Amino acid sequence: MNMLDIVILAAGQGSRMKSSLPKVLHTIGGKPMLQHVIDNAQTLSNSQVHVVIGHGAEKVKTILSEQSVEFALQAEQLGTGHAVAQAMPCVSDNGVVLVLYGDVPLTRSDTMAELVKIAERGEFGLLTVNLADPTGYGRIVRSDTADVVAIVEHKDASEAELAITEVNTGILALPSALLKEWIPQLSSNNAQGEYYLTDIIAMAAEQNVRIQAIHPGTEQEVQGVNNRMQQAELERWYQLGQAETLMLEGVSLTDPARIDIRGEVSVGHDVSIDINVILEGKVSIGDNVTIEANCIIKDSTIGSGSHIKANSMLEKAVVGENCDIGPFARLRPGSHLANKAKVGNFVETKKVTIGEGSKVNHLSYIGDAEVGAGVNVGAGTITCNYDGVNKSVTEIGDGAFIGSNSALVAPVKIGAGATVGAGSTITKEVDTEQLAVTRAKQINLNNWQRPVKKS
Ligand code: UD1
Ligand code: CA
């Protein structure tokens, strides 16, 4: 099998983004555009990705440092032909080259594969699209027999050529040997004084290399992002696609236009998700889970039958089956809830295990704690896990009852079945089945005379 070299152009500045971040690092669905291109490209077999970098090269390299891509530096942006030329020394001699763009994030891998197949036959594969408004794009010039013979850039086009609505997406594939022969022949003798990659089309036509133009399934697949409006447009389209995927997998969405997925989500059947929910990172949702409005769920697992009520935030949390969370709960990293646990409103948890059927229903902070099964943590309970320097652990045994408004000063243990009276500050271990109360005893004075104002 021949080598497939994939050259991704990502050297341009993207000045219309008005940003200090290189354009290709701006995101769609929470992932840099360039990463979308790389991920889709890397599904093609026997391939090596080369990224041509220029503006913001160091930032791009840093973001991609862990990945198996090669970089070619284009120090000065002298055109798309010049950009491809920078990668050529690393391109193998008798394979196929596929050219992609870091700011065209949503090209599907089957579209790429179709172009590659054409190139593997020794022909030239070109991705073109018909646009109602072709302004700015290179026009596809065809002969009387409808064969593609050239691409003319907008700025170089005649009146007649400007009327052509079939345009160049820039995405193409061809045998490496031909590209290596043609790249050195490019000149910058045109309206923009740039080395146009598109000039190789005419060279191919001249040498009777068959040029096969194919079209993408949708316009969005070849849509480039030059400003934040186009980014937002593509983001919405991408999100709608994600929403459709979820619905096909058995999720009911109250409004497919009001969910945002910024990562990878796996779902069971009969999941229901209300409006304005954001799912980020790796999220796994079991069967029959209900997620109410305005929840943000990041890198978390939610077991079957659980109910996440409105306005809750989960991050790196593991929720068991049939749990009840929220409304207004915040599960921070390391929160592990066993089945049937309940974490209610205005409760914050962090680095905690909460046993089966245990409840922390109101206004609490439970951090660095191990809570057994069947525990009731009363309203307003705080684990005082931090002494200003160190974090310490609170252990609460099975079946314990923590009265409301208690402060558990860690490190401390509350035994199984123990009771803590409301309003206590617990600093010492409480044994199994013991009652601990630390609040001052109540005194009642009869006929108490309130002070009166001095005249
Ligand atoms: C290019 C095509 C045009 C096509 C259009 C589709 C050429 C000459 N023209 O035009 O036919 O319709 O794309 O959007 O190829 N880049 C570099 N280095 C450079 C120049 C560009 O890396 O020196 C990168 C840019 O970052 C961008 C891409 O190549 O991602 C396209 O460059 P751009 O200047 O937008 O090309 P267009 O003039 O729009
Ligand atoms: Ca462009």
GROMACS .gro file of C-alpha atoms and ligand atoms in nm:
model
  495
    1MET     CA    1   0.000   0.000   0.000
    2ASN     CA    2   0.130   0.344  -0.091
    3MET     CA    3   0.201   0.608   0.166
    4LEU     CA    4  -0.057   0.881   0.213
    5ASP     CA    5   0.098   1.216   0.308
    6ILE     CA    6  -0.159   1.461   0.439
    7VAL     CA    7  -0.051   1.824   0.427
    8ILE     CA    8  -0.259   2.057   0.642
    9LEU     CA    9  -0.211   2.427   0.576
   10ALA     CA   10  -0.219   2.622   0.899
   11ALA     CA   11   0.031   2.903   0.860
   12GLY     CA   12  -0.205   3.193   0.791
   13GLN     CA   13  -0.266   3.461   1.050
   14GLY     CA   14  -0.642   3.482   1.043
   15SER     CA   15  -0.632   3.855   1.110
   16ARG     CA   16  -1.011   3.883   1.083
   17MET     CA   17  -1.048   3.678   1.401
   18LYS     CA   18  -0.894   3.980   1.585
   19SER     CA   19  -0.723   3.745   1.826
   20SER     CA   20  -0.386   3.672   1.980
   21LEU     CA   21  -0.463   3.303   1.938
   22PRO     CA   22  -0.369   3.155   1.599
   23LYS     CA   23  -0.689   3.106   1.400
   24VAL     CA   24  -0.658   2.728   1.369
   25LEU     CA   25  -0.657   2.699   1.750
   26HIS     CA   26  -0.999   2.858   1.780
   27THR     CA   27  -1.251   2.589   1.863
   28ILE     CA   28  -1.560   2.421   1.731
   29GLY     CA   29  -1.734   2.206   1.990
   30GLY     CA   30  -1.458   2.285   2.238
   31LYS     CA   31  -1.187   2.138   2.014
   32PRO     CA   32  -0.935   2.341   1.811
   33MET     CA   33  -1.033   2.354   1.443
   34LEU     CA   34  -0.694   2.215   1.344
   35GLN     CA   35  -0.750   1.921   1.580
   36HIS     CA   36  -1.079   1.839   1.405
   37VAL     CA   37  -0.892   1.825   1.075
   38ILE     CA   38  -0.613   1.609   1.220
   39ASP     CA   39  -0.856   1.370   1.391
   40ASN     CA   40  -1.057   1.318   1.073
   41ALA     CA   41  -0.743   1.284   0.861
   42GLN     CA   42  -0.585   1.030   1.093
   43THR     CA   43  -0.869   0.786   1.034
   44LEU     CA   44  -0.724   0.735   0.682
   45SER     CA   45  -0.495   0.436   0.674
   46ASN     CA   46  -0.121   0.437   0.620
   47SER     CA   47  -0.104   0.811   0.653
   48GLN     CA   48   0.134   1.071   0.790
   49VAL     CA   49   0.008   1.417   0.879
   50HIS     CA   50   0.227   1.720   0.808
   51VAL     CA   51   0.114   2.053   0.948
   52VAL     CA   52   0.245   2.368   0.781
   53ILE     CA   53   0.276   2.630   1.053
   54GLY     CA   54   0.373   2.998   1.043
   55HIS     CA   55   0.177   3.252   1.243
   56GLY     CA   56   0.171   3.146   1.607
   57ALA     CA   57   0.385   2.843   1.517
   58GLU     CA   58   0.504   2.788   1.874
   59LYS     CA   59   0.152   2.791   2.016
   60VAL     CA   60   0.031   2.546   1.754
   61LYS     CA   61   0.329   2.317   1.818
   62THR     CA   62   0.269   2.323   2.193
   63ILE     CA   63  -0.096   2.226   2.153
   64LEU     CA   64  -0.004   1.938   1.920
   65SER     CA   65   0.315   1.833   2.099
   66GLU     CA   66   0.181   1.493   2.210
   67GLN     CA   67   0.062   1.392   1.866
   68SER     CA   68   0.221   1.201   1.584
   69VAL     CA   69   0.228   1.486   1.335
   70GLU     CA   70   0.523   1.644   1.158
   71PHE     CA   71   0.568   2.017   1.130
   72ALA     CA   72   0.693   2.225   0.840
   73LEU     CA   73   0.761   2.589   0.905
   74GLN     CA   74   0.649   2.847   0.652
   75ALA     CA   75   0.821   3.154   0.794
   76GLU     CA   76   0.669   3.390   0.537
   77GLN     CA   77   0.322   3.334   0.389
   78LEU     CA   78   0.384   3.350   0.015
   79GLY     CA   79   0.075   3.156  -0.092
   80THR     CA   80  -0.082   2.813  -0.075
   81GLY     CA   81   0.164   2.667  -0.328
   82HIS     CA   82   0.456   2.796  -0.126
   83ALA     CA   83   0.298   2.653   0.191
   84VAL     CA   84   0.268   2.304   0.041
   85ALA     CA   85   0.626   2.333  -0.087
   86GLN     CA   86   0.754   2.363   0.272
   87ALA     CA   87   0.621   2.016   0.354
   88MET     CA   88   0.748   1.849   0.036
   89PRO     CA   89   1.091   1.741   0.169
   90CYS     CA   90   0.910   1.514   0.418
   91VAL     CA   91   0.662   1.377   0.164
   92SER     CA   92   0.738   1.032   0.023
   93ASP     CA   93   0.811   1.009  -0.349
   94ASN     CA   94   0.561   0.761  -0.478
   95GLY     CA   95   0.256   0.781  -0.264
   96VAL     CA   96  -0.037   1.017  -0.262
   97VAL     CA   97  -0.070   1.368  -0.116
   98LEU     CA   98  -0.393   1.503   0.032
   99VAL     CA   99  -0.407   1.878   0.098
  100LEU     CA  100  -0.634   2.002   0.377
  101TYR     CA  101  -0.685   2.331   0.560
  102GLY     CA  102  -0.656   2.396   0.933
  103ASP     CA  103  -0.935   2.652   0.915
  104VAL     CA  104  -1.179   2.420   0.735
  105PRO     CA  105  -1.258   2.206   1.035
  106LEU     CA  106  -1.548   1.982   0.942
  107THR     CA  107  -1.440   1.800   0.628
  108ARG     CA  108  -1.558   1.441   0.670
  109SER     CA  109  -1.313   1.157   0.647
  110ASP     CA  110  -1.521   0.973   0.383
  111THR     CA  111  -1.495   1.278   0.159
  112MET     CA  112  -1.118   1.276   0.211
  113ALA     CA  113  -1.105   0.903   0.140
  114GLU     CA  114  -1.293   0.950  -0.187
  115LEU     CA  115  -1.033   1.201  -0.308
  116VAL     CA  116  -0.750   0.973  -0.201
  117LYS     CA  117  -0.902   0.686  -0.399
  118ILE     CA  118  -0.897   0.900  -0.713
  119ALA     CA  119  -0.532   0.991  -0.654
  120GLU     CA  120  -0.441   0.626  -0.598
  121ARG     CA  121  -0.559   0.560  -0.954
  122GLY     CA  122  -0.301   0.816  -1.074
  123GLU     CA  123  -0.562   1.087  -1.125
  124PHE     CA  124  -0.621   1.428  -0.970
  125GLY     CA  125  -0.900   1.448  -0.713
  126LEU     CA  126  -1.048   1.792  -0.655
  127LEU     CA  127  -1.321   1.891  -0.412
  128THR     CA  128  -1.545   2.160  -0.557
  129VAL     CA  129  -1.877   2.308  -0.460
  130ASN     CA  130  -2.146   2.519  -0.625
  131LEU     CA  131  -2.215   2.837  -0.432
  132ALA     CA  132  -2.496   3.088  -0.482
  133ASP     CA  133  -2.240   3.356  -0.398
  134PRO     CA  134  -1.894   3.252  -0.520
  135THR     CA  135  -1.729   3.585  -0.430
  136GLY     CA  136  -1.368   3.550  -0.322
  137TYR     CA  137  -1.324   3.188  -0.425
  138GLY     CA  138  -1.115   3.038  -0.702
  139ARG     CA  139  -1.344   2.950  -0.997
  140ILE     CA  140  -1.343   2.607  -1.161
  141VAL     CA  141  -1.291   2.649  -1.533
  142ARG     CA  142  -1.421   2.363  -1.747
  143SER     CA  143  -1.374   2.289  -2.117
  144ASP     CA  144  -1.652   2.240  -2.376
  145THR     CA  145  -1.645   1.874  -2.281
  146ALA     CA  146  -1.696   1.971  -1.914
  147ASP     CA  147  -1.347   1.865  -1.812
  148VAL     CA  148  -1.178   2.074  -1.543
  149VAL     CA  149  -0.895   2.264  -1.710
  150ALA     CA  150  -0.796   2.536  -1.463
  151ILE     CA  151  -0.872   2.725  -1.144
  152VAL     CA  152  -0.877   3.102  -1.169
  153GLU     CA  153  -0.855   3.303  -0.848
  154HIS     CA  154  -1.124   3.565  -0.797
  155LYS     CA  155  -0.875   3.850  -0.821
  156ASP     CA  156  -0.739   3.718  -1.151
  157ALA     CA  157  -1.073   3.626  -1.309
  158SER     CA  158  -1.233   3.777  -1.618
  159GLU     CA  159  -1.599   3.887  -1.622
  160ALA     CA  160  -1.698   3.554  -1.776
  161GLU     CA  161  -1.499   3.355  -1.520
  162LEU     CA  162  -1.649   3.555  -1.232
  163ALA     CA  163  -1.991   3.428  -1.342
  164ILE     CA  164  -1.886   3.067  -1.270
  165THR     CA  165  -2.050   2.940  -0.952
  166GLU     CA  166  -1.851   2.619  -0.915
  167VAL     CA  167  -1.563   2.702  -0.681
  168ASN     CA  168  -1.248   2.549  -0.543
  169THR     CA  169  -1.266   2.434  -0.182
  170GLY     CA  170  -0.886   2.406  -0.181
  171ILE     CA  171  -0.903   2.041  -0.080
  172LEU     CA  172  -0.738   1.804  -0.326
  173ALA     CA  173  -0.543   1.482  -0.364
  174LEU     CA  174  -0.296   1.368  -0.627
  175PRO     CA  175   0.001   1.136  -0.681
  176SER     CA  176   0.305   1.267  -0.490
  177ALA     CA  177   0.532   1.233  -0.792
  178LEU     CA  178   0.318   1.474  -0.994
  179LEU     CA  179   0.300   1.726  -0.711
  180LYS     CA  180   0.679   1.709  -0.668
  181GLU     CA  181   0.718   1.777  -1.038
  182TRP     CA  182   0.475   2.071  -1.048
  183ILE     CA  183   0.544   2.260  -0.723
  184PRO     CA  184   0.884   2.390  -0.839
  185GLN     CA  185   0.718   2.522  -1.157
  186LEU     CA  186   0.479   2.757  -0.972
  187SER     CA  187   0.534   3.128  -1.018
  188SER     CA  188   0.401   3.430  -0.833
  189ASN     CA  189   0.312   3.612  -1.150
  190ASN     CA  190  -0.050   3.696  -1.063
  191ALA     CA  191  -0.272   3.962  -0.910
  192GLN     CA  192  -0.169   3.877  -0.552
  193GLY     CA  193   0.200   3.805  -0.618
  194GLU     CA  194   0.153   3.466  -0.446
  195TYR     CA  195   0.249   3.111  -0.533
  196TYR     CA  196  -0.094   2.965  -0.602
  197LEU     CA  197  -0.131   2.592  -0.541
  198THR     CA  198  -0.428   2.610  -0.776
  199ASP     CA  199  -0.199   2.663  -1.076
  200ILE     CA  200  -0.118   2.291  -1.071
  201ILE     CA  201  -0.466   2.223  -1.209
  202ALA     CA  202  -0.376   2.377  -1.543
  203MET     CA  203  -0.048   2.180  -1.540
  204ALA     CA  204  -0.243   1.860  -1.487
  205ALA     CA  205  -0.484   1.943  -1.769
  206GLU     CA  206  -0.194   2.019  -1.998
  207GLN     CA  207  -0.034   1.683  -1.926
  208ASN     CA  208  -0.366   1.504  -1.973
  209VAL     CA  209  -0.382   1.391  -1.612
  210ARG     CA  210  -0.750   1.326  -1.552
  211ILE     CA  211  -0.902   1.572  -1.305
  212GLN     CA  212  -1.201   1.438  -1.119
  213ALA     CA  213  -1.407   1.692  -0.931
  214ILE     CA  214  -1.626   1.560  -0.653
  215HIS     CA  215  -1.865   1.749  -0.426
  216PRO     CA  216  -1.901   1.733  -0.047
  217GLY     CA  217  -2.229   1.614   0.105
  218THR     CA  218  -2.291   1.956   0.259
  219GLU     CA  219  -2.151   2.305   0.217
  220GLN     CA  220  -2.053   2.318   0.583
  221GLU     CA  221  -1.802   2.039   0.523
  222VAL     CA  222  -1.588   2.274   0.318
  223GLN     CA  223  -1.670   2.598   0.495
  224GLY     CA  224  -1.366   2.789   0.611
  225VAL     CA  225  -1.361   3.008   0.919
  226ASN     CA  226  -1.228   3.358   0.870
  227ASN     CA  227  -1.413   3.549   1.141
  228ARG     CA  228  -1.609   3.483   1.455
  229MET     CA  229  -1.944   3.496   1.279
  230GLN     CA  230  -1.843   3.208   1.053
  231GLN     CA  231  -1.707   3.026   1.357
  232ALA     CA  232  -2.038   3.068   1.541
  233GLU     CA  233  -2.235   2.955   1.234
  234LEU     CA  234  -2.028   2.640   1.198
  235GLU     CA  235  -2.047   2.577   1.571
  236ARG     CA  236  -2.430   2.574   1.557
  237TRP     CA  237  -2.430   2.342   1.259
  238TYR     CA  238  -2.185   2.109   1.431
  239GLN     CA  239  -2.392   2.110   1.750
  240LEU     CA  240  -2.709   2.027   1.560
  241GLY     CA  241  -2.527   1.726   1.413
  242GLN     CA  242  -2.422   1.617   1.762
  243ALA     CA  243  -2.777   1.657   1.888
  244GLU     CA  244  -2.908   1.445   1.601
  245THR     CA  245  -2.658   1.171   1.682
  246LEU     CA  246  -2.779   1.165   2.043
  247MET     CA  247  -3.143   1.148   1.940
  248LEU     CA  248  -3.069   0.860   1.705
  249GLU     CA  249  -2.912   0.681   2.002
  250GLY     CA  250  -3.229   0.712   2.208
  251VAL     CA  251  -3.204   1.048   2.381
  252SER     CA  252  -3.499   1.285   2.403
  253LEU     CA  253  -3.389   1.644   2.372
  254THR     CA  254  -3.639   1.912   2.468
  255ASP     CA  255  -3.478   2.136   2.208
  256PRO     CA  256  -3.197   2.006   1.983
  257ALA     CA  257  -3.087   2.366   1.930
  258ARG     CA  258  -3.022   2.415   2.300
  259ILE     CA  259  -2.766   2.154   2.394
  260ASP     CA  260  -2.390   2.185   2.359
  261ILE     CA  261  -2.155   1.893   2.337
  262ARG     CA  262  -1.787   1.966   2.369
  263GLY     CA  263  -1.634   1.624   2.381
  264GLU     CA  264  -1.734   1.261   2.358
  265VAL     CA  265  -2.064   1.150   2.501
  266SER     CA  266  -2.187   0.796   2.535
  267VAL     CA  267  -2.552   0.741   2.621
  268GLY     CA  268  -2.792   0.464   2.712
  269HIS     CA  269  -3.154   0.443   2.609
  270ASP     CA  270  -3.441   0.664   2.726
  271VAL     CA  271  -3.223   0.947   2.842
  272SER     CA  272  -3.396   1.279   2.859
  273ILE     CA  273  -3.213   1.610   2.847
  274ASP     CA  274  -3.377   1.946   2.897
  275ILE     CA  275  -3.260   2.279   2.756
  276ASN     CA  276  -2.924   2.454   2.799
  277VAL     CA  277  -2.728   2.150   2.908
  278ILE     CA  278  -2.354   2.147   2.836
  279LEU     CA  279  -2.172   1.814   2.816
  280GLU     CA  280  -1.794   1.849   2.812
  281GLY     CA  281  -1.499   1.613   2.784
  282LYS     CA  282  -1.577   1.243   2.831
  283VAL     CA  283  -1.929   1.199   2.958
  284SER     CA  284  -2.100   0.866   3.000
  285ILE     CA  285  -2.474   0.850   3.071
  286GLY     CA  286  -2.662   0.530   3.154
  287ASP     CA  287  -3.020   0.428   3.067
  288ASN     CA  288  -3.320   0.625   3.192
  289VAL     CA  289  -3.119   0.921   3.312
  290THR     CA  290  -3.294   1.257   3.332
  291ILE     CA  291  -3.095   1.576   3.312
  292GLU     CA  292  -3.289   1.892   3.380
  293ALA     CA  293  -3.223   2.239   3.243
  294ASN     CA  294  -2.897   2.432   3.275
  295CYS     CA  295  -2.670   2.152   3.394
  296ILE     CA  296  -2.300   2.150   3.310
  297ILE     CA  297  -2.152   1.802   3.312
  298LYS     CA  298  -1.783   1.756   3.250
  299ASP     CA  299  -1.578   1.434   3.239
  300SER     CA  300  -1.832   1.245   3.447
  301THR     CA  301  -2.023   0.919   3.458
  302ILE     CA  302  -2.389   0.902   3.549
  303GLY     CA  303  -2.543   0.565   3.633
  304SER     CA  304  -2.876   0.439   3.504
  305GLY     CA  305  -3.192   0.583   3.652
  306SER     CA  306  -3.024   0.884   3.806
  307HIS     CA  307  -3.185   1.225   3.802
  308ILE     CA  308  -2.977   1.538   3.771
  309LYS     CA  309  -3.197   1.831   3.859
  310ALA     CA  310  -3.172   2.182   3.719
  311ASN     CA  311  -2.866   2.403   3.750
  312SER     CA  312  -2.626   2.137   3.875
  313MET     CA  313  -2.257   2.119   3.787
  314LEU     CA  314  -2.061   1.796   3.778
  315GLU     CA  315  -1.691   1.770   3.709
  316LYS     CA  316  -1.488   1.447   3.718
  317ALA     CA  317  -1.767   1.292   3.921
  318VAL     CA  318  -1.897   0.938   3.924
  319VAL     CA  319  -2.265   0.908   4.005
  320GLY     CA  320  -2.409   0.561   4.071
  321GLU     CA  321  -2.750   0.431   3.971
  322ASN     CA  322  -3.078   0.587   4.083
  323CYS     CA  323  -2.912   0.885   4.245
  324ASP     CA  324  -3.078   1.221   4.294
  325ILE     CA  325  -2.863   1.527   4.236
  326GLY     CA  326  -2.957   1.892   4.270
  327PRO     CA  327  -3.116   2.125   4.192
  328PHE     CA  328  -2.815   2.356   4.231
  329ALA     CA  329  -2.568   2.086   4.334
  330ARG     CA  330  -2.198   2.111   4.262
  331LEU     CA  331  -2.005   1.785   4.238
  332ARG     CA  332  -1.638   1.870   4.206
  333PRO     CA  333  -1.356   1.636   4.098
  334GLY     CA  334  -1.332   1.307   4.280
  335SER     CA  335  -1.694   1.294   4.395
  336HIS     CA  336  -1.801   0.929   4.391
  337LEU     CA  337  -2.161   0.851   4.473
  338ALA     CA  338  -2.285   0.497   4.528
  339ASN     CA  339  -2.632   0.391   4.412
  340LYS     CA  340  -2.937   0.576   4.546
  341ALA     CA  341  -2.731   0.856   4.701
  342LYS     CA  342  -2.884   1.202   4.721
  343VAL     CA  343  -2.702   1.531   4.698
  344GLY     CA  344  -2.943   1.821   4.716
  345ASN     CA  345  -2.952   2.194   4.667
  346PHE     CA  346  -2.657   2.415   4.743
  347VAL     CA  347  -2.437   2.122   4.832
  348GLU     CA  348  -2.075   2.114   4.722
  349THR     CA  349  -1.879   1.791   4.725
  350LYS     CA  350  -1.515   1.726   4.641
  351LYS     CA  351  -1.293   1.416   4.665
  352VAL     CA  352  -1.555   1.223   4.851
  353THR     CA  353  -1.717   0.884   4.849
  354ILE     CA  354  -2.081   0.880   4.949
  355GLY     CA  355  -2.223   0.536   5.028
  356GLU     CA  356  -2.540   0.372   4.906
  357GLY     CA  357  -2.859   0.553   4.996
  358SER     CA  358  -2.682   0.830   5.189
  359LYS     CA  359  -2.823   1.180   5.180
  360VAL     CA  360  -2.662   1.522   5.183
  361ASN     CA  361  -2.969   1.717   5.101
  362HIS     CA  362  -2.918   2.083   5.183
  363LEU     CA  363  -2.655   2.357   5.202
  364SER     CA  364  -2.342   2.154   5.279
  365TYR     CA  365  -1.976   2.131   5.195
  366ILE     CA  366  -1.846   1.774   5.203
  367GLY     CA  367  -1.484   1.749   5.092
  368ASP     CA  368  -1.205   1.494   5.152
  369ALA     CA  369  -1.451   1.261   5.314
  370GLU     CA  370  -1.554   0.899   5.320
  371VAL     CA  371  -1.922   0.872   5.395
  372GLY     CA  372  -2.067   0.525   5.452
  373ALA     CA  373  -2.404   0.386   5.345
  374GLY     CA  374  -2.738   0.503   5.485
  375VAL     CA  375  -2.590   0.818   5.634
  376ASN     CA  376  -2.794   1.133   5.680
  377VAL     CA  377  -2.593   1.451   5.667
  378GLY     CA  378  -2.807   1.734   5.799
  379ALA     CA  379  -2.854   2.074   5.640
  380GLY     CA  380  -2.559   2.308   5.662
  381THR     CA  381  -2.302   2.046   5.764
  382ILE     CA  382  -1.945   2.138   5.681
  383THR     CA  383  -1.639   1.915   5.672
  384CYS     CA  384  -1.359   2.147   5.787
  385ASN     CA  385  -1.097   1.978   5.571
  386TYR     CA  386  -0.837   2.253   5.557
  387ASP     CA  387  -0.636   2.399   5.843
  388GLY     CA  388  -0.480   2.661   5.622
  389VAL     CA  389  -0.190   2.432   5.526
  390ASN     CA  390  -0.301   2.070   5.504
  391LYS     CA  391  -0.610   1.889   5.386
  392SER     CA  392  -0.744   1.616   5.617
  393VAL     CA  393  -1.004   1.346   5.586
  394THR     CA  394  -1.341   1.306   5.757
  395GLU     CA  395  -1.476   0.952   5.794
  396ILE     CA  396  -1.842   0.890   5.862
  397GLY     CA  397  -1.954   0.532   5.929
  398ASP     CA  398  -2.264   0.354   5.795
  399GLY     CA  399  -2.596   0.472   5.931
  400ALA     CA  400  -2.455   0.776   6.111
  401PHE     CA  401  -2.675   1.083   6.158
  402ILE     CA  402  -2.514   1.424   6.145
  403GLY     CA  403  -2.737   1.694   6.289
  404SER     CA  404  -2.787   2.015   6.099
  405ASN     CA  405  -2.529   2.291   6.102
  406SER     CA  406  -2.249   2.074   6.232
  407ALA     CA  407  -1.881   2.137   6.168
  408LEU     CA  408  -1.669   1.823   6.144
  409VAL     CA  409  -1.309   1.931   6.200
  410ALA     CA  410  -1.084   1.689   6.010
  411PRO     CA  411  -0.906   1.464   6.063
  412VAL     CA  412  -1.199   1.312   6.247
  413LYS     CA  413  -1.403   0.992   6.253
  414ILE     CA  414  -1.771   0.946   6.322
  415GLY     CA  415  -1.849   0.581   6.396
  416ALA     CA  416  -2.122   0.372   6.239
  417GLY     CA  417  -2.467   0.446   6.379
  418ALA     CA  418  -2.334   0.747   6.573
  419THR     CA  419  -2.537   1.066   6.612
  420VAL     CA  420  -2.406   1.420   6.612
  421GLY     CA  421  -2.638   1.675   6.770
  422ALA     CA  422  -2.733   1.974   6.560
  423GLY     CA  423  -2.500   2.269   6.577
  424SER     CA  424  -2.202   2.070   6.707
  425THR     CA  425  -1.838   2.131   6.627
  426ILE     CA  426  -1.678   1.788   6.630
  427THR     CA  427  -1.302   1.775   6.684
  428LYS     CA  428  -1.264   1.429   6.844
  429GLU     CA  429  -1.357   1.083   6.727
  430VAL     CA  430  -1.717   0.979   6.795
  431ASP     CA  431  -1.753   0.606   6.853
  432THR     CA  432  -2.004   0.366   6.707
  433GLU     CA  433  -2.359   0.433   6.828
  434GLN     CA  434  -2.250   0.729   7.046
  435LEU     CA  435  -2.424   1.065   7.063
  436ALA     CA  436  -2.194   1.367   7.048
  437VAL     CA  437  -2.323   1.717   7.120
  438THR     CA  438  -2.090   2.010   7.166
  439ARG     CA  439  -2.319   2.308   7.166
  440ALA     CA  440  -2.376   2.513   7.484
  441LYS     CA  441  -2.670   2.401   7.697
  442GLN     CA  442  -2.982   2.611   7.654
  443ILE     CA  443  -3.090   2.816   7.954
  444ASN     CA  444  -3.441   2.966   7.984
  445LEU     CA  445  -3.498   3.263   8.219
  446ASN     CA  446  -3.850   3.351   8.322
  447ASN     CA  447  -3.998   3.699   8.272
  448TRP     CA  448  -3.693   3.831   8.096
  449GLN     CA  449  -3.690   4.209   8.080
  450ARG     CA  450  -3.545   4.337   7.752
  451PRO     CA  451  -3.326   4.649   7.782
  452VAL     CA  452  -3.507   4.977   7.720
  453LYS     CA  453  -3.371   5.284   7.540
  454LYS     CA  454  -3.225   5.551   7.772
  455SER     CA  455  -3.401   5.885   7.722
  456UD1     C1  456  -0.771   2.952  -0.158
  456UD1     C2  457  -0.766   2.900  -0.300
  456UD1     C3  458  -0.901   2.927  -0.368
  456UD1     C4  459  -1.012   2.863  -0.288
  456UD1     C5  460  -1.008   2.911  -0.144
  456UD1     C6  461  -1.104   2.831  -0.061
  456UD1     C7  462  -0.535   2.927  -0.373
  456UD1     C8  463  -0.442   3.009  -0.450
  456UD1     N1  464  -0.661   2.969  -0.369
  456UD1     O1  465  -0.786   3.092  -0.166
  456UD1     O2  466  -0.899   2.876  -0.498
  456UD1     O3  467  -1.138   2.896  -0.346
  456UD1     O4  468  -0.876   2.888  -0.087
  456UD1     O5  469  -1.111   2.888   0.068
  456UD1     O6  470  -0.498   2.826  -0.320
  456UD1     N2  471  -0.210   2.943   0.386
  456UD1     C9  472  -0.085   2.914   0.435
  456UD1     N3  473   0.022   2.980   0.384
  456UD1    C10  474   0.011   3.071   0.285
  456UD1    C11  475  -0.117   3.100   0.235
  456UD1    C12  476  -0.226   3.034   0.287
  456UD1     O7  477  -0.071   2.832   0.525
  456UD1     O8  478   0.115   3.124   0.243
  456UD1    C13  479  -0.326   2.873   0.442
  456UD1    C14  480  -0.415   2.973   0.514
  456UD1     O9  481  -0.385   2.976   0.651
  456UD1    C15  482  -0.554   2.912   0.491
  456UD1    C16  483  -0.540   2.841   0.358
  456UD1    O10  484  -0.402   2.823   0.337
  456UD1    O11  485  -0.584   2.816   0.587
  456UD1    C17  486  -0.603   2.914   0.244
  456UD1    O12  487  -0.541   3.040   0.232
  456UD1     P1  488  -0.621   3.168   0.191
  456UD1    O13  489  -0.531   3.282   0.187
  456UD1    O14  490  -0.744   3.179   0.272
  456UD1    O15  491  -0.660   3.126   0.041
  456UD1     P2  492  -0.761   3.199  -0.049
  456UD1    O16  493  -0.696   3.316  -0.108
  456UD1    O17  494  -0.887   3.220   0.024
  457CA      CA  495  -0.967   3.168   0.235
   0.00000   0.00000   0.00000
